[in-house]
Amino acid sequence: MIENADFLTAFSIHRLRGEAPPPDLAILLGHRDALVRQTGFAFDSSSSWAPWLDTSYLRESEWANPDIRANVKAIAEVCASIDFVAADEERNYFGYWRGQADINVSQAPIVRLDNEGQFDFCGTTNLAGAILTAGGGGLFEEVRSWMQGIGIGSLPTVPYDLFDVDIHPSPRQLHRTLYEKLLIEEQRG
């Protein structure tokens, strides 16, 4: 296993563009093995971690479809504005929306790219809150208590204690705009 200091350094470089992790993320990184056991969420500090960009599942006939090519390209472009930091067992990816303004990670809202290729804000103030509410309430109280016990505050009080993030364009809006533009280009060929 990678030593904690080495993991944190690599994580900062490869996941956060060299920035320090926000306080809740720093705590979770120090408890990453327990986090996996508690929630199924995992972190990866390698420079090559980008499973959300994997298109190996697409057949040649699917690549021939301009709609699919435009969608894949639009997803990749939106993902370039997200610092992904965690994944759950269902291949949903969570990260910080830097957006087109490339804001600091400490001010970036949490976004999820689900396993269907849809982007959504998580409606929480930190990654710990996103992880906590992503489970839909199954072990909410147990995980919330564990997170509080390791020093994380500012957590949702109930599984659906979320708020709307009013940032434009949102990842979903940007994806739609890019997709429409790229589809026209793909159709022209």
mmCIF file of N, CA and C in Angstrom, residues 121-178:
data_model
loop_
_atom_site.group_PDB
_atom_site.id
_atom_site.type_symbol
_atom_site.label_atom_id
_atom_site.label_comp_id
_atom_site.label_asym_id
_atom_site.label_seq_id
_atom_site.Cartn_x
_atom_site.Cartn_y
_atom_site.Cartn_z
ATOM 1 N N PHE A 121 -25.379 18.294 -10.240
ATOM 2 C CA PHE A 121 -24.812 18.785 -8.995
ATOM 3 C C PHE A 121 -25.347 17.923 -7.863
ATOM 4 N N CYS A 122 -24.555 17.734 -6.837
ATOM 5 C CA CYS A 122 -24.944 16.870 -5.727
ATOM 6 C C CYS A 122 -25.769 17.584 -4.668
ATOM 7 N N GLY A 123 -25.777 18.911 -4.659
ATOM 8 C CA GLY A 123 -26.613 19.649 -3.720
ATOM 9 C C GLY A 123 -26.109 19.648 -2.295
ATOM 10 N N THR A 124 -24.797 19.493 -2.145
ATOM 11 C CA THR A 124 -24.186 19.546 -0.820
ATOM 12 C C THR A 124 -23.003 20.494 -0.864
ATOM 13 N N THR A 125 -22.522 20.874 0.309
ATOM 14 C CA THR A 125 -21.414 21.830 0.371
ATOM 15 C C THR A 125 -20.049 21.170 0.321
ATOM 16 N N ASN A 126 -20.012 19.842 0.419
ATOM 17 C CA ASN A 126 -18.706 19.170 0.412
ATOM 18 C C ASN A 126 -18.832 17.750 -0.116
ATOM 19 N N LEU A 127 -17.697 17.126 -0.400
ATOM 20 C CA LEU A 127 -17.688 15.777 -0.929
ATOM 21 C C LEU A 127 -18.267 14.791 0.077
ATOM 22 N N ALA A 128 -17.971 14.966 1.348
ATOM 23 C CA ALA A 128 -18.504 14.060 2.367
ATOM 24 C C ALA A 128 -20.029 14.054 2.327
ATOM 25 N N GLY A 129 -20.645 15.214 2.176
ATOM 26 C CA GLY A 129 -22.097 15.289 2.077
ATOM 27 C C GLY A 129 -22.619 14.587 0.835
ATOM 28 N N ALA A 130 -21.892 14.702 -0.278
ATOM 29 C CA ALA A 130 -22.293 14.029 -1.515
ATOM 30 C C ALA A 130 -22.226 12.512 -1.343
ATOM 31 N N ILE A 131 -21.170 12.042 -0.722
ATOM 32 C CA ILE A 131 -21.035 10.606 -0.467
ATOM 33 C C ILE A 131 -22.146 10.134 0.455
ATOM 34 N N LEU A 132 -22.396 10.893 1.490
ATOM 35 C CA LEU A 132 -23.412 10.534 2.473
ATOM 36 C C LEU A 132 -24.799 10.428 1.844
ATOM 37 N N THR A 133 -25.167 11.372 0.996
ATOM 38 C CA THR A 133 -26.512 11.381 0.418
ATOM 39 C C THR A 133 -26.633 10.517 -0.833
ATOM 40 N N ALA A 134 -25.518 10.111 -1.422
ATOM 41 C CA ALA A 134 -25.564 9.313 -2.647
ATOM 42 C C ALA A 134 -26.157 7.933 -2.415
ATOM 43 N N GLY A 135 -26.070 7.437 -1.200
ATOM 44 C CA GLY A 135 -26.586 6.107 -0.910
ATOM 45 C C GLY A 135 -28.091 6.037 -0.828
ATOM 46 N N GLY A 136 -28.785 7.149 -0.888
ATOM 47 C CA GLY A 136 -30.232 7.148 -0.864
ATOM 48 C C GLY A 136 -30.834 6.850 0.492
ATOM 49 N N GLY A 137 -30.042 6.861 1.531
ATOM 50 C CA GLY A 137 -30.589 6.734 2.874
ATOM 51 C C GLY A 137 -30.391 5.400 3.545
ATOM 52 N N GLY A 138 -29.896 4.365 2.835
ATOM 53 C CA GLY A 138 -29.769 3.041 3.406
ATOM 54 C C GLY A 138 -29.064 3.001 4.748
ATOM 55 N N LEU A 139 -27.845 3.457 4.815
ATOM 56 C CA LEU A 139 -27.060 3.475 6.050
ATOM 57 C C LEU A 139 -26.734 4.903 6.451
ATOM 58 N N PHE A 140 -27.615 5.805 6.126
ATOM 59 C CA PHE A 140 -27.357 7.226 6.300
ATOM 60 C C PHE A 140 -26.892 7.568 7.718
ATOM 61 N N GLU A 141 -27.642 7.201 8.725
ATOM 62 C CA GLU A 141 -27.307 7.566 10.104
ATOM 63 C C GLU A 141 -25.979 6.971 10.544
ATOM 64 N N GLU A 142 -25.733 5.723 10.152
ATOM 65 C CA GLU A 142 -24.476 5.061 10.518
ATOM 66 C C GLU A 142 -23.277 5.764 9.876
ATOM 67 N N VAL A 143 -23.391 6.058 8.598
ATOM 68 C CA VAL A 143 -22.288 6.718 7.884
ATOM 69 C C VAL A 143 -22.127 8.150 8.377
ATOM 70 N N ARG A 144 -23.227 8.838 8.612
ATOM 71 C CA ARG A 144 -23.160 10.213 9.130
ATOM 72 C C ARG A 144 -22.459 10.241 10.484
ATOM 73 N N SER A 145 -22.809 9.314 11.341
ATOM 74 C CA SER A 145 -22.174 9.226 12.661
ATOM 75 C C SER A 145 -20.678 8.935 12.528
ATOM 76 N N TRP A 146 -20.330 8.033 11.619
ATOM 77 C CA TRP A 146 -18.918 7.714 11.393
ATOM 78 C C TRP A 146 -18.169 8.951 10.899
ATOM 79 N N MET A 147 -18.755 9.667 9.936
ATOM 80 C CA MET A 147 -18.110 10.871 9.408
ATOM 81 C C MET A 147 -17.929 11.927 10.494
ATOM 82 N N GLN A 148 -18.935 12.121 11.303
ATOM 83 C CA GLN A 148 -18.805 13.070 12.411
ATOM 84 C C GLN A 148 -17.718 12.612 13.381
ATOM 85 N N GLY A 149 -17.625 11.319 13.608
ATOM 86 C CA GLY A 149 -16.628 10.774 14.514
ATOM 87 C C GLY A 149 -15.193 10.966 14.050
ATOM 88 N N ILE A 150 -14.993 11.085 12.744
ATOM 89 C CA ILE A 150 -13.637 11.329 12.242
ATOM 90 C C ILE A 150 -13.371 12.815 12.035
ATOM 91 N N GLY A 151 -14.357 13.660 12.403
ATOM 92 C CA GLY A 151 -14.122 15.101 12.399
ATOM 93 C C GLY A 151 -14.722 15.892 11.260
ATOM 94 N N ILE A 152 -15.654 15.322 10.534
ATOM 95 C CA ILE A 152 -16.276 16.047 9.423
ATOM 96 C C ILE A 152 -17.565 16.695 9.904
ATOM 97 N N GLY A 153 -17.680 17.995 9.699
ATOM 98 C CA GLY A 153 -18.898 18.738 10.026
ATOM 99 C C GLY A 153 -19.617 19.119 8.756
ATOM 100 N N SER A 154 -20.596 19.957 8.857
ATOM 101 C CA SER A 154 -21.366 20.456 7.708
ATOM 102 C C SER A 154 -21.914 19.330 6.849
ATOM 103 N N LEU A 155 -22.580 18.397 7.497
ATOM 104 C CA LEU A 155 -23.184 17.278 6.776
ATOM 105 C C LEU A 155 -24.693 17.446 6.710
ATOM 106 N N PRO A 156 -25.313 16.921 5.667
ATOM 107 C CA PRO A 156 -26.775 16.933 5.613
ATOM 108 C C PRO A 156 -27.352 16.216 6.841
ATOM 109 N N THR A 157 -28.479 16.684 7.317
ATOM 110 C CA THR A 157 -29.078 16.083 8.511
ATOM 111 C C THR A 157 -30.017 14.927 8.181
ATOM 112 N N VAL A 158 -30.509 14.878 6.956
ATOM 113 C CA VAL A 158 -31.330 13.769 6.474
ATOM 114 C C VAL A 158 -30.871 13.446 5.055
ATOM 115 N N PRO A 159 -31.186 12.250 4.559
ATOM 116 C CA PRO A 159 -30.678 11.840 3.240
ATOM 117 C C PRO A 159 -31.008 12.791 2.098
ATOM 118 N N TYR A 160 -32.085 13.518 2.204
ATOM 119 C CA TYR A 160 -32.485 14.374 1.089
ATOM 120 C C TYR A 160 -32.421 15.850 1.441
ATOM 121 N N ASP A 161 -31.528 16.192 2.361
ATOM 122 C CA ASP A 161 -31.293 17.573 2.793
ATOM 123 C C ASP A 161 -30.330 18.226 1.802
ATOM 124 N N LEU A 162 -30.819 18.486 0.607
ATOM 125 C CA LEU A 162 -29.982 19.002 -0.478
ATOM 126 C C LEU A 162 -30.488 20.365 -0.920
ATOM 127 N N PHE A 163 -29.660 21.076 -1.661
ATOM 128 C CA PHE A 163 -30.055 22.381 -2.170
ATOM 129 C C PHE A 163 -29.694 22.477 -3.647
ATOM 130 N N ASP A 164 -30.331 23.412 -4.331
ATOM 131 C CA ASP A 164 -30.036 23.635 -5.742
ATOM 132 C C ASP A 164 -28.765 24.469 -5.868
ATOM 133 N N VAL A 165 -27.942 24.107 -6.814
ATOM 134 C CA VAL A 165 -26.741 24.874 -7.127
ATOM 135 C C VAL A 165 -27.082 25.720 -8.339
ATOM 136 N N ASP A 166 -26.915 27.021 -8.197
ATOM 137 C CA ASP A 166 -27.304 27.947 -9.253
ATOM 138 C C ASP A 166 -26.053 28.495 -9.947
ATOM 139 N N ILE A 167 -25.419 27.641 -10.716
ATOM 140 C CA ILE A 167 -24.233 28.024 -11.477
ATOM 141 C C ILE A 167 -24.519 27.711 -12.938
ATOM 142 N N HIS A 168 -24.235 28.689 -13.791
ATOM 143 C CA HIS A 168 -24.509 28.513 -15.211
ATOM 144 C C HIS A 168 -23.263 28.806 -16.021
ATOM 145 N N PRO A 169 -22.932 27.990 -16.982
ATOM 146 C CA PRO A 169 -23.666 26.780 -17.281
ATOM 147 C C PRO A 169 -23.325 25.673 -16.275
ATOM 148 N N SER A 170 -24.309 24.851 -16.026
ATOM 149 C CA SER A 170 -24.078 23.666 -15.207
ATOM 150 C C SER A 170 -23.403 22.628 -16.099
ATOM 151 N N PRO A 171 -22.851 21.580 -15.525
ATOM 152 C CA PRO A 171 -22.269 20.524 -16.371
ATOM 153 C C PRO A 171 -23.295 19.954 -17.346
ATOM 154 N N ARG A 172 -24.524 19.797 -16.893
ATOM 155 C CA ARG A 172 -25.586 19.265 -17.770
ATOM 156 C C ARG A 172 -25.864 20.233 -18.913
ATOM 157 N N GLN A 173 -25.950 21.540 -18.601
ATOM 158 C CA GLN A 173 -26.205 22.533 -19.652
ATOM 159 C C GLN A 173 -25.046 22.589 -20.644
ATOM 160 N N LEU A 174 -23.826 22.560 -20.133
ATOM 161 C CA LEU A 174 -22.659 22.592 -21.010
ATOM 162 C C LEU A 174 -22.630 21.355 -21.900
ATOM 163 N N HIS A 175 -22.934 20.206 -21.331
ATOM 164 C CA HIS A 175 -22.968 18.978 -22.126
ATOM 165 C C HIS A 175 -23.967 19.114 -23.269
ATOM 166 N N ARG A 176 -25.142 19.608 -22.961
ATOM 167 C CA ARG A 176 -26.185 19.737 -23.988
ATOM 168 C C ARG A 176 -25.739 20.682 -25.108
ATOM 169 N N THR A 177 -25.178 21.820 -24.731
ATOM 170 C CA THR A 177 -24.700 22.793 -25.719
ATOM 171 C C THR A 177 -23.602 22.191 -26.601
ATOM 172 N N LEU A 178 -22.626 21.543 -25.968
ATOM 173 C CA LEU A 178 -21.536 20.928 -26.722
ATOM 174 C C LEU A 178 -22.045 19.804 -27.617
#
